[in-house]
Amino acid sequence: MLDLLRQFLRAEGVEQASARLLVAVSGGSDSLALLHMLCTLHRAGGPTPIVAHLDHGLRGAESAADADFVAATATAWGVRAIVGRAHLPPGTTPAEARTARYTFLATTALAEHVDAVLVAHQADDQAETVLMHLLRGAGPAGLRGMRARVEWSEWAAALIESGQAPPHGPPLLRPLLTVSRSELAAYCAAHQLTPRDDPTNRNLHYVRARIRHVLLPQLASENPQITAALTRTARICAEDYDFIQTMLADQWPNLIVEQQSDKVVFERAALMSIHPALRRYALRRAIAELGAEEPGLAHLDAALHLIGGQSGRSTQIAPQVTLVCDQQTVTLHLPSALPPPAPQLTTPVTLPDRGIVPLANDWQCIVQDHPPAHPDRWWLGLAQRPSAPLQLRPRRPGDRMRPAGAPGRRRLQDVFVDLRVPRMLRAAWPILTTVDDQILWVVGLRVAAGVAASEPNQATMWIGIVHSATTRQE
C-alpha cells in the first residue's frame, strides 16, 4: 500500500522532499492510515504533510474530542496540524458540512502555499458515490464518481466565483481510490493505530448511510464483488467522459459564434448538426464556462427540446443562466448580459428601403440588404422584399398574427403572456407591419408565418433593432 501511495505521488509530481501536502484528517481509519503512510514517506525523504482538520461543532464534545485527537496525533508524529472550528447550526445537512469543510481546506491550502490537497476517499466510498449517482439518474459525468485528481478551478469554484479565492491553486488528490475500506482498517490494526469513530456514518437518516449499510449489503448478496464492479463502472465512465470531452473540444470552435465572460453564443445550425449527446455536453460546457452551477438533466432536456423547436423562445437552463433560441443562434447568458428592453414606441414609424431610423432611448432601426455577421433575435431577414414601405408601431387592441410554426391566428396578448413579457412593456412593444397593417414581426419575439427567409443568404432585406450599448449592427 505504501508503494501504491509513493507511485501515485510520483505520477502527480509531488513525491519530492520539497513538496508540501495538506492532508484532510478526520481521525477515522481512512484518513489516519493515509497520514501514517505520508509520515512514513516523509521520514524517508518524501514530501512534507500538513494536517488539516475542521471541527464542524455538530456533535458537541465528541467532535471537539476528534479535533484534539487529530492535533495530538500530528504532534506525536512530528507534523503540523491546523484545526479549524465552524460552529455549524443543528440540522446542517451533510452537503452543507462538506461545503464548509472544503472551504476550510481551500483557504488553508492558500495560506500554507501547499502543492496539493489530499483526501482519503477509498474504493468503498467510490462505490457508494457511483450508486448514489445512479439512483439519481446520472449520465457518464456522474457515474465517473470521484476522480483521483480535481483541479483547483473546479473544487474551489464557489470561492473563486465569490471573489474569496484566486483563479489558480493546488489540485485536490485522492490517492486511495483503489484501496478498500477493509484494507485500510487492516493497515491501522497492523500499525496499532486507534482511529476515531463517527456515529453519523451509521445514521440511516442520510442517503449515503443507507446505501452503505442497507443497499450495498443487499447487492453484495447478489454479487459479492459489487464494490469492485461499481468502481470498474466509474473507471469506464471516466474514460468515456474524457473521450466525449475530446470530441467536444475538437468541435467547439465550429459551434461558437461569440464567447464572453457573461454569455456564450452558439451557431444554431452547427449545434443541431452534432449528436444529441454531444449537444448536451456542449450546453454543460457553456454553463461551466459561465461559472454557473451544473444543470439538472430535466433542464438540459427541456433546453434541447427548445433548440429543436421554434425560434424566439427562452428558458432558464441553470441558476442565473438563461438560454435564448433565435433563428440563427442559441445564446446562454448571465443576467449581466441581458440587452436593454425593446424600444418603447408611442407612434408609428415608417421605415426606408435602406438606412437607419433613430428610435427612443438610444435605439435605432437598421434596414439593409446584407445579413449581419451574427443575426440574433433582434434581426429579421425577409423572404420577399416588400412592395411598399413597412412600419414599426406599438400594439393595438385586437391585434392578431399567424406565428410561424403555430396553427391558426393568435391574439398578440396571448403571445406576450406566453413569452412572459412584463405587462408594463406590452402596450408600446414594437410591431413590424405592412402598409395594410398585416403583422410581420413582434420584434425580438415572434415572426409571422412565411415572412422569414429560410437561410440568411436568401433574405432580400434585413431589418434590425439595435441599441447603442450592444454590437448587433454589422
Coordinates of C-alpha atoms in Angstrom, one line a residue:
M1 CA 0.0 0.0 0.0
L2 CA 2.9 2.3 0.8
D3 CA 4.4 1.7 -2.7
L4 CA 1.0 2.4 -4.2
L5 CA 0.9 5.8 -2.5
R6 CA 4.5 6.5 -3.5
Q7 CA 3.7 5.7 -7.1
F8 CA 0.6 8.0 -7.0
L9 CA 2.6 10.9 -5.6
R10 CA 5.3 10.4 -8.2
A11 CA 2.8 10.4 -11.0
E12 CA 1.3 13.6 -9.7
G13 CA 4.7 15.2 -9.4
V14 CA 4.6 15.8 -5.6
E15 CA 6.8 13.0 -4.2
Q16 CA 9.9 15.1 -3.7
A17 CA 11.0 16.3 -0.3
S18 CA 10.3 20.0 -1.2
A19 CA 6.6 19.3 -1.8
R20 CA 4.1 20.4 0.8
L21 CA 0.9 18.4 1.1
L22 CA -2.2 19.5 3.0
V23 CA -3.9 16.3 4.3
A24 CA -7.5 16.3 5.4
V25 CA -7.7 14.2 8.5
S26 CA -11.0 13.4 10.3
G27 CA -9.5 10.9 12.7
G28 CA -11.2 8.0 11.1
S29 CA -9.4 4.9 9.9
D30 CA -9.1 6.0 6.2
S31 CA -7.5 9.4 6.8
L32 CA -5.4 8.2 9.8
A33 CA -3.9 5.4 7.6
L34 CA -3.2 8.0 4.8
L35 CA -1.5 10.3 7.3
H36 CA 0.6 7.5 8.8
M37 CA 1.8 6.4 5.3
L38 CA 2.7 10.0 4.4
C39 CA 4.6 10.4 7.6
T40 CA 6.5 7.2 6.8
L41 CA 7.4 8.5 3.4
H42 CA 8.4 11.9 4.8
R43 CA 10.8 10.3 7.2
A44 CA 12.4 8.5 4.2
G45 CA 12.9 11.8 2.3
G46 CA 9.4 12.3 0.9
P47 CA 7.0 15.3 0.9
T48 CA 6.0 17.2 4.0
P49 CA 2.5 16.5 5.2
I50 CA 0.5 19.2 7.0
V51 CA -2.7 18.1 8.7
A52 CA -6.0 20.0 8.3
H53 CA -9.0 19.2 10.5
L54 CA -12.3 21.1 10.7
D55 CA -14.4 20.7 13.8
H56 CA -17.9 21.3 12.5
G57 CA -19.3 21.6 16.0
L58 CA -22.2 19.3 15.2
R59 CA -21.5 16.6 17.8
G60 CA -20.5 18.8 20.7
A61 CA -17.9 17.2 23.0
E62 CA -17.4 14.3 20.6
S63 CA -16.4 16.4 17.6
A64 CA -14.2 18.5 19.9
A65 CA -12.5 15.3 21.1
D66 CA -11.9 14.3 17.5
A67 CA -10.1 17.6 16.9
D68 CA -8.0 17.1 20.0
F69 CA -7.1 13.6 18.9
V70 CA -6.0 14.7 15.4
A71 CA -3.9 17.5 16.8
A72 CA -2.3 15.2 19.4
T73 CA -1.6 12.6 16.8
A74 CA 0.0 15.1 14.4
T75 CA 2.2 16.4 17.2
A76 CA 3.2 12.8 18.2
W77 CA 4.2 12.1 14.6
G78 CA 6.1 15.3 14.2
V79 CA 3.9 17.1 11.7
R80 CA 1.9 20.4 12.0
A81 CA -1.8 20.4 12.5
I82 CA -4.2 23.2 11.6
V83 CA -7.5 22.8 13.3
G84 CA -10.5 25.0 12.3
R85 CA -13.9 25.4 14.0
A86 CA -17.0 26.0 12.1
H87 CA -19.9 26.1 14.7
L88 CA -22.5 24.9 12.2
P89 CA -26.1 25.0 13.4
P90 CA -28.1 21.9 14.3
G91 CA -29.8 20.4 11.3
T92 CA -26.9 21.1 9.0
T93 CA -27.0 18.7 6.1
P94 CA -24.0 16.6 5.0
A95 CA -23.8 18.7 1.8
E96 CA -23.6 21.9 3.8
A97 CA -21.0 20.4 6.1
R98 CA -19.0 19.3 3.1
T99 CA -19.1 22.8 1.7
A100 CA -17.8 24.2 5.0
R101 CA -15.0 21.5 5.0
Y102 CA -13.9 22.2 1.5
T103 CA -13.9 25.9 2.1
F104 CA -11.7 25.4 5.1
L105 CA -9.3 23.2 3.1
A106 CA -9.1 25.7 0.2
T107 CA -8.4 28.7 2.4
T108 CA -5.9 26.7 4.5
A109 CA -4.2 25.5 1.3
L110 CA -3.7 29.0 0.1
A111 CA -2.4 30.2 3.4
E112 CA 0.1 27.4 3.6
H113 CA 1.2 27.6 0.0
V114 CA 0.9 23.8 -0.5
D115 CA 1.4 21.9 -3.7
A116 CA -1.7 19.7 -3.3
V117 CA -4.5 18.8 -1.0
L118 CA -5.1 15.1 -0.2
V119 CA -8.3 13.5 1.0
A120 CA -8.7 9.8 1.9
H121 CA -11.7 8.7 -0.1
Q122 CA -11.3 5.0 -0.9
A123 CA -12.8 2.3 -3.1
D124 CA -15.9 1.7 -1.0
D125 CA -16.6 5.5 -0.9
Q126 CA -16.3 5.4 -4.7
A127 CA -18.8 2.6 -5.0
E128 CA -21.3 4.4 -2.7
T129 CA -20.9 7.6 -4.8
V130 CA -21.4 5.8 -8.1
L131 CA -24.5 4.0 -6.7
M132 CA -25.9 7.3 -5.3
H133 CA -25.5 9.0 -8.7
L134 CA -27.0 6.0 -10.5
L135 CA -30.1 6.2 -8.3
R136 CA -30.4 9.9 -9.3
G137 CA -30.3 9.0 -13.0
A138 CA -26.8 10.4 -13.7
G139 CA -25.0 10.0 -17.0
P140 CA -21.3 9.4 -17.6
A141 CA -20.3 12.6 -15.9
G142 CA -21.9 11.5 -12.6
L143 CA -21.1 7.8 -13.0
R144 CA -17.4 8.5 -13.1
G145 CA -17.7 9.0 -9.4
M146 CA -14.9 10.7 -7.6
R147 CA -11.7 11.5 -9.6
A148 CA -8.2 10.9 -8.4
R149 CA -7.3 14.5 -9.4
V150 CA -9.6 17.5 -9.4
E151 CA -8.2 20.9 -10.5
W152 CA -8.4 23.9 -8.2
S153 CA -10.7 25.7 -10.7
E154 CA -13.3 23.0 -10.1
W155 CA -13.1 22.0 -6.4
A156 CA -12.7 25.7 -5.3
A157 CA -15.1 27.1 -7.9
A158 CA -17.5 28.6 -5.3
L159 CA -14.8 30.5 -3.6
I160 CA -13.4 31.7 -6.9
E161 CA -16.8 32.9 -8.2
S162 CA -17.4 34.8 -4.9
G163 CA -14.1 36.5 -5.1
Q164 CA -12.7 34.8 -2.0
A165 CA -10.0 32.9 -3.8
P166 CA -7.7 33.4 -6.8
P167 CA -8.3 31.5 -10.1
H168 CA -5.3 29.3 -9.6
G169 CA -4.4 27.0 -6.7
P170 CA -3.4 23.4 -5.7
P171 CA -5.2 20.4 -7.0
L172 CA -7.3 18.0 -4.9
L173 CA -5.9 14.5 -4.9
R174 CA -7.4 11.2 -3.9
P175 CA -4.6 8.6 -3.8
L176 CA -6.6 5.8 -2.1
L177 CA -9.5 5.3 -4.6
T178 CA -8.2 1.8 -5.5
V179 CA -7.8 0.7 -1.8
S180 CA -10.8 -0.8 0.1
R181 CA -12.1 0.3 3.5
S182 CA -11.2 -3.1 4.9
E183 CA -7.6 -2.9 3.7
L184 CA -7.2 0.5 5.4
A185 CA -8.7 -0.9 8.6
A186 CA -6.3 -3.8 8.4
Y187 CA -3.4 -1.3 8.0
C188 CA -4.5 0.6 11.1
A189 CA -4.6 -2.6 13.1
A190 CA -1.2 -3.8 11.8
H191 CA 0.3 -0.5 12.9
Q192 CA -1.6 -0.3 16.2
L193 CA -3.4 2.9 15.2
T194 CA -6.6 3.7 17.1
P195 CA -8.9 5.7 14.8
R196 CA -11.9 7.7 16.0
D197 CA -15.5 6.6 15.2
D198 CA -18.1 9.0 13.9
P199 CA -21.6 7.6 14.6
T200 CA -23.0 9.9 12.0
N201 CA -21.7 7.5 9.4
R202 CA -24.3 4.9 10.7
N203 CA -27.3 7.3 10.9
L204 CA -29.8 5.9 8.4
H205 CA -31.4 9.3 8.1
Y206 CA -28.7 10.1 5.5
V207 CA -28.8 8.6 2.0
R208 CA -25.1 7.6 2.0
A209 CA -25.5 5.8 5.2
R210 CA -28.5 3.9 3.9
I211 CA -26.5 3.0 0.7
R212 CA -23.5 1.8 2.8
H213 CA -25.4 -0.2 5.5
V214 CA -28.6 -1.3 3.7
L215 CA -28.4 -1.2 -0.1
L216 CA -24.8 -2.3 -0.8
P217 CA -25.0 -5.4 1.6
Q218 CA -28.2 -6.4 -0.3
L219 CA -26.4 -6.0 -3.6
A220 CA -23.5 -7.9 -2.3
S221 CA -25.7 -10.9 -1.7
E222 CA -26.2 -11.0 -5.5
N223 CA -22.7 -10.0 -6.4
P224 CA -20.0 -10.4 -3.7
Q225 CA -17.7 -8.2 -5.9
I226 CA -20.2 -5.3 -6.1
T227 CA -17.7 -2.7 -4.8
A228 CA -15.2 -3.8 -7.5
A229 CA -17.9 -3.8 -10.1
L230 CA -19.1 -0.2 -9.3
T231 CA -15.5 1.1 -9.2
R232 CA -14.9 -0.5 -12.5
T233 CA -18.0 1.2 -13.8
A234 CA -16.6 4.5 -12.6
R235 CA -13.3 3.9 -14.4
I236 CA -15.1 3.0 -17.7
C237 CA -17.4 6.1 -17.5
A238 CA -14.5 8.3 -16.7
E239 CA -12.7 7.1 -19.9
D240 CA -15.9 7.5 -21.9
Y241 CA -16.4 11.0 -20.5
D242 CA -12.8 12.0 -21.3
F243 CA -13.4 10.8 -24.9
I244 CA -16.6 12.8 -25.2
Q245 CA -14.8 15.9 -23.9
T246 CA -12.0 15.4 -26.5
M247 CA -14.6 15.2 -29.3
L248 CA -16.3 18.3 -27.9
A249 CA -13.0 20.2 -27.8
D250 CA -12.5 19.4 -31.5
Q251 CA -16.0 20.7 -32.4
W252 CA -16.1 23.7 -30.1
P253 CA -14.5 26.3 -32.5
N254 CA -17.1 25.3 -35.1
L255 CA -20.0 25.7 -32.7
I256 CA -19.2 29.0 -31.2
V257 CA -20.1 32.4 -32.7
E258 CA -19.2 34.5 -29.7
Q259 CA -17.9 33.8 -26.2
Q260 CA -17.6 36.3 -23.4
S261 CA -17.5 36.1 -19.6
D262 CA -21.2 36.6 -19.3
K263 CA -22.5 34.9 -22.5
V264 CA -21.8 32.0 -24.9
V265 CA -23.4 32.2 -28.4
F266 CA -23.7 29.0 -30.5
E267 CA -24.5 28.8 -34.2
R268 CA -27.8 27.0 -34.1
A269 CA -27.4 25.0 -37.3
A270 CA -23.9 23.8 -36.1
L271 CA -25.3 22.9 -32.7
M272 CA -28.1 20.9 -34.3
S273 CA -25.7 19.1 -36.6
I274 CA -23.9 17.3 -33.8
H275 CA -25.1 14.2 -32.0
P276 CA -27.7 15.0 -29.2
A277 CA -25.4 13.5 -26.6
L278 CA -22.6 15.9 -27.7
R279 CA -25.1 18.7 -27.9
R280 CA -25.9 18.1 -24.2
Y281 CA -22.3 18.3 -23.2
A282 CA -21.8 21.5 -25.3
L283 CA -24.5 23.1 -23.2
R284 CA -22.9 21.8 -20.0
R285 CA -19.5 23.2 -21.0
A286 CA -21.1 26.6 -21.8
I287 CA -22.7 26.7 -18.4
A288 CA -19.5 25.7 -16.7
E289 CA -17.6 28.4 -18.6
L290 CA -20.1 31.0 -17.4
G291 CA -19.2 29.9 -13.8
A292 CA -22.8 28.6 -13.1
E293 CA -23.9 25.5 -11.2
E294 CA -24.3 22.2 -13.1
P295 CA -27.9 22.0 -14.5
G296 CA -30.1 19.0 -13.9
L297 CA -30.9 16.5 -16.6
A298 CA -34.6 17.8 -16.8
H299 CA -33.4 21.3 -17.5
L300 CA -30.9 20.1 -20.2
D301 CA -33.6 18.0 -21.9
A302 CA -36.0 21.0 -21.9
A303 CA -33.3 23.2 -23.4
L304 CA -32.5 20.6 -26.1
H305 CA -36.2 20.4 -27.0
L306 CA -36.4 24.2 -27.2
I307 CA -33.4 24.3 -29.5
G308 CA -35.0 21.9 -31.9
G309 CA -38.3 23.8 -31.9
Q310 CA -39.4 27.3 -32.8
S311 CA -37.2 30.4 -32.7
G312 CA -37.7 33.3 -30.3
R313 CA -38.1 31.1 -27.2
S314 CA -36.1 31.1 -23.9
T315 CA -35.8 29.1 -20.8
Q316 CA -33.8 29.1 -17.6
I317 CA -31.4 26.2 -18.0
A318 CA -29.4 26.7 -14.8
P319 CA -29.4 29.1 -11.8
Q320 CA -28.6 32.6 -13.2
V321 CA -28.3 31.2 -16.8
T322 CA -30.9 31.9 -19.5
L323 CA -31.0 30.1 -22.8
V324 CA -32.4 32.1 -25.8
C325 CA -33.1 30.3 -29.1
D326 CA -33.1 32.6 -32.1
Q327 CA -33.4 31.8 -35.8
Q328 CA -29.6 31.6 -36.3
T329 CA -28.2 31.4 -32.8
V330 CA -28.5 29.8 -29.4
T331 CA -27.4 32.1 -26.6
L332 CA -26.7 31.2 -22.9
H333 CA -26.2 34.3 -20.8
L334 CA -26.0 35.6 -17.3
P335 CA -28.2 38.5 -16.1
S336 CA -25.3 40.9 -16.7
A337 CA -25.5 40.1 -20.5
L338 CA -29.2 41.0 -20.8
P339 CA -29.8 43.6 -23.5
P340 CA -31.9 46.7 -22.6
P341 CA -35.7 46.2 -23.0
A342 CA -37.0 46.7 -26.5
P343 CA -37.6 50.3 -27.5
Q344 CA -41.0 51.6 -26.4
L345 CA -43.0 53.1 -29.3
T346 CA -45.8 55.6 -28.9
T347 CA -46.4 56.5 -32.5
P348 CA -45.8 54.6 -35.8
V349 CA -42.5 54.9 -37.7
T350 CA -42.3 54.4 -41.4
L351 CA -39.1 52.6 -42.5
P352 CA -37.0 53.4 -45.6
D353 CA -35.8 50.9 -48.1
R354 CA -32.3 51.2 -46.7
G355 CA -30.9 53.3 -43.8
I356 CA -31.1 54.0 -40.1
V357 CA -34.1 55.3 -38.2
P358 CA -33.4 56.7 -34.7
L359 CA -35.8 55.4 -32.0
A360 CA -36.3 56.3 -28.4
N361 CA -33.7 55.7 -25.6
D362 CA -30.7 55.2 -27.9
W363 CA -32.3 52.5 -30.0
Q364 CA -32.3 52.5 -33.8
C365 CA -33.9 50.5 -36.6
I366 CA -31.5 49.5 -39.3
V367 CA -32.7 48.4 -42.8
Q368 CA -30.0 46.9 -45.0
D369 CA -29.6 44.4 -47.9
H370 CA -26.8 42.3 -46.5
P371 CA -27.1 40.0 -43.5
P372 CA -25.4 41.0 -40.2
A373 CA -22.4 39.0 -39.1
H374 CA -24.3 37.5 -36.1
P375 CA -28.0 37.6 -36.7
D376 CA -29.9 37.1 -33.4
R377 CA -33.5 37.5 -32.4
W378 CA -33.3 41.3 -32.9
W379 CA -32.7 40.8 -36.7
L380 CA -35.2 39.7 -39.3
G381 CA -34.3 38.5 -42.8
L382 CA -37.3 38.9 -45.1
A383 CA -38.1 36.1 -47.6
Q384 CA -39.6 38.7 -50.0
R385 CA -38.9 42.4 -50.5
P386 CA -42.0 44.4 -49.7
S387 CA -43.7 46.3 -52.5
A388 CA -44.5 49.2 -50.1
P389 CA -42.8 50.7 -47.1
L390 CA -43.0 48.8 -43.8
Q391 CA -43.7 50.4 -40.5
L392 CA -43.0 49.9 -36.8
R393 CA -45.8 50.7 -34.5
P394 CA -47.0 50.0 -30.9
R395 CA -49.6 47.3 -30.2
R396 CA -53.2 48.0 -30.8
P397 CA -56.3 46.4 -29.2
G398 CA -57.4 43.3 -31.1
D399 CA -54.0 42.7 -32.8
R400 CA -53.7 39.2 -34.2
M401 CA -51.0 37.4 -36.1
R402 CA -50.2 33.9 -37.6
P403 CA -46.9 32.9 -35.9
A404 CA -44.5 30.7 -37.8
G405 CA -44.9 27.0 -36.8
A406 CA -48.2 27.6 -35.0
P407 CA -51.7 26.6 -36.2
G408 CA -54.0 29.5 -37.0
R409 CA -54.1 33.1 -35.8
R410 CA -53.3 34.2 -32.3
R411 CA -54.0 37.3 -30.2
L412 CA -50.9 39.4 -29.6
Q413 CA -52.0 39.5 -25.9
D414 CA -51.6 35.7 -25.7
V415 CA -48.2 35.8 -27.4
F416 CA -47.0 38.3 -24.8
V417 CA -48.4 36.2 -22.0
D418 CA -46.8 33.0 -23.3
L419 CA -43.4 34.7 -23.5
R420 CA -43.8 36.3 -20.1
V421 CA -43.2 39.8 -21.4
P422 CA -43.7 42.2 -18.4
R423 CA -47.2 43.8 -18.6
M424 CA -45.8 47.3 -18.5
L425 CA -43.8 46.7 -21.7
R426 CA -46.6 45.2 -23.8
A427 CA -48.5 48.3 -24.9
A428 CA -45.5 50.0 -26.5
W429 CA -43.6 46.9 -27.7
P430 CA -42.5 47.5 -31.4
I431 CA -44.5 45.6 -34.0
L432 CA -43.4 45.4 -37.7
T433 CA -46.3 45.6 -40.1
T434 CA -47.1 46.1 -43.8
V435 CA -49.0 49.2 -45.0
D436 CA -52.3 47.3 -44.8
D437 CA -51.4 46.5 -41.1
Q438 CA -50.5 42.8 -41.5
I439 CA -48.3 41.9 -38.6
L440 CA -44.9 40.5 -39.8
W441 CA -42.8 40.5 -36.6
V442 CA -43.3 41.1 -33.0
V443 CA -39.8 42.5 -32.6
G444 CA -37.4 40.1 -30.9
L445 CA -40.2 37.6 -30.0
R446 CA -42.2 36.1 -32.8
V447 CA -42.1 36.1 -36.6
A448 CA -45.3 35.6 -38.7
A449 CA -45.6 32.5 -41.0
G450 CA -43.9 32.8 -44.4
V451 CA -42.1 36.1 -43.5
A452 CA -38.6 35.0 -42.6
A453 CA -36.1 33.7 -45.2
S454 CA -35.2 30.0 -44.6
E455 CA -31.4 30.8 -45.0
P456 CA -29.6 34.0 -44.3
N457 CA -28.2 34.3 -47.9
Q458 CA -31.7 34.0 -49.2
A459 CA -33.1 37.1 -47.4
T460 CA -34.0 40.0 -49.7
M461 CA -33.9 42.6 -46.9
W462 CA -32.7 42.7 -43.3
I463 CA -34.3 44.7 -40.5
G464 CA -32.6 45.1 -37.1
I465 CA -33.4 46.8 -33.9
V466 CA -30.1 47.8 -32.3
H467 CA -29.2 49.5 -29.1
S468 CA -26.1 51.6 -28.8
A469 CA -25.0 49.5 -25.8
T470 CA -24.9 46.4 -28.0
T471 CA -23.0 45.2 -31.0
R472 CA -25.8 43.9 -33.2
Q473 CA -25.2 46.2 -36.2
E474 CA -22.9 44.8 -38.9

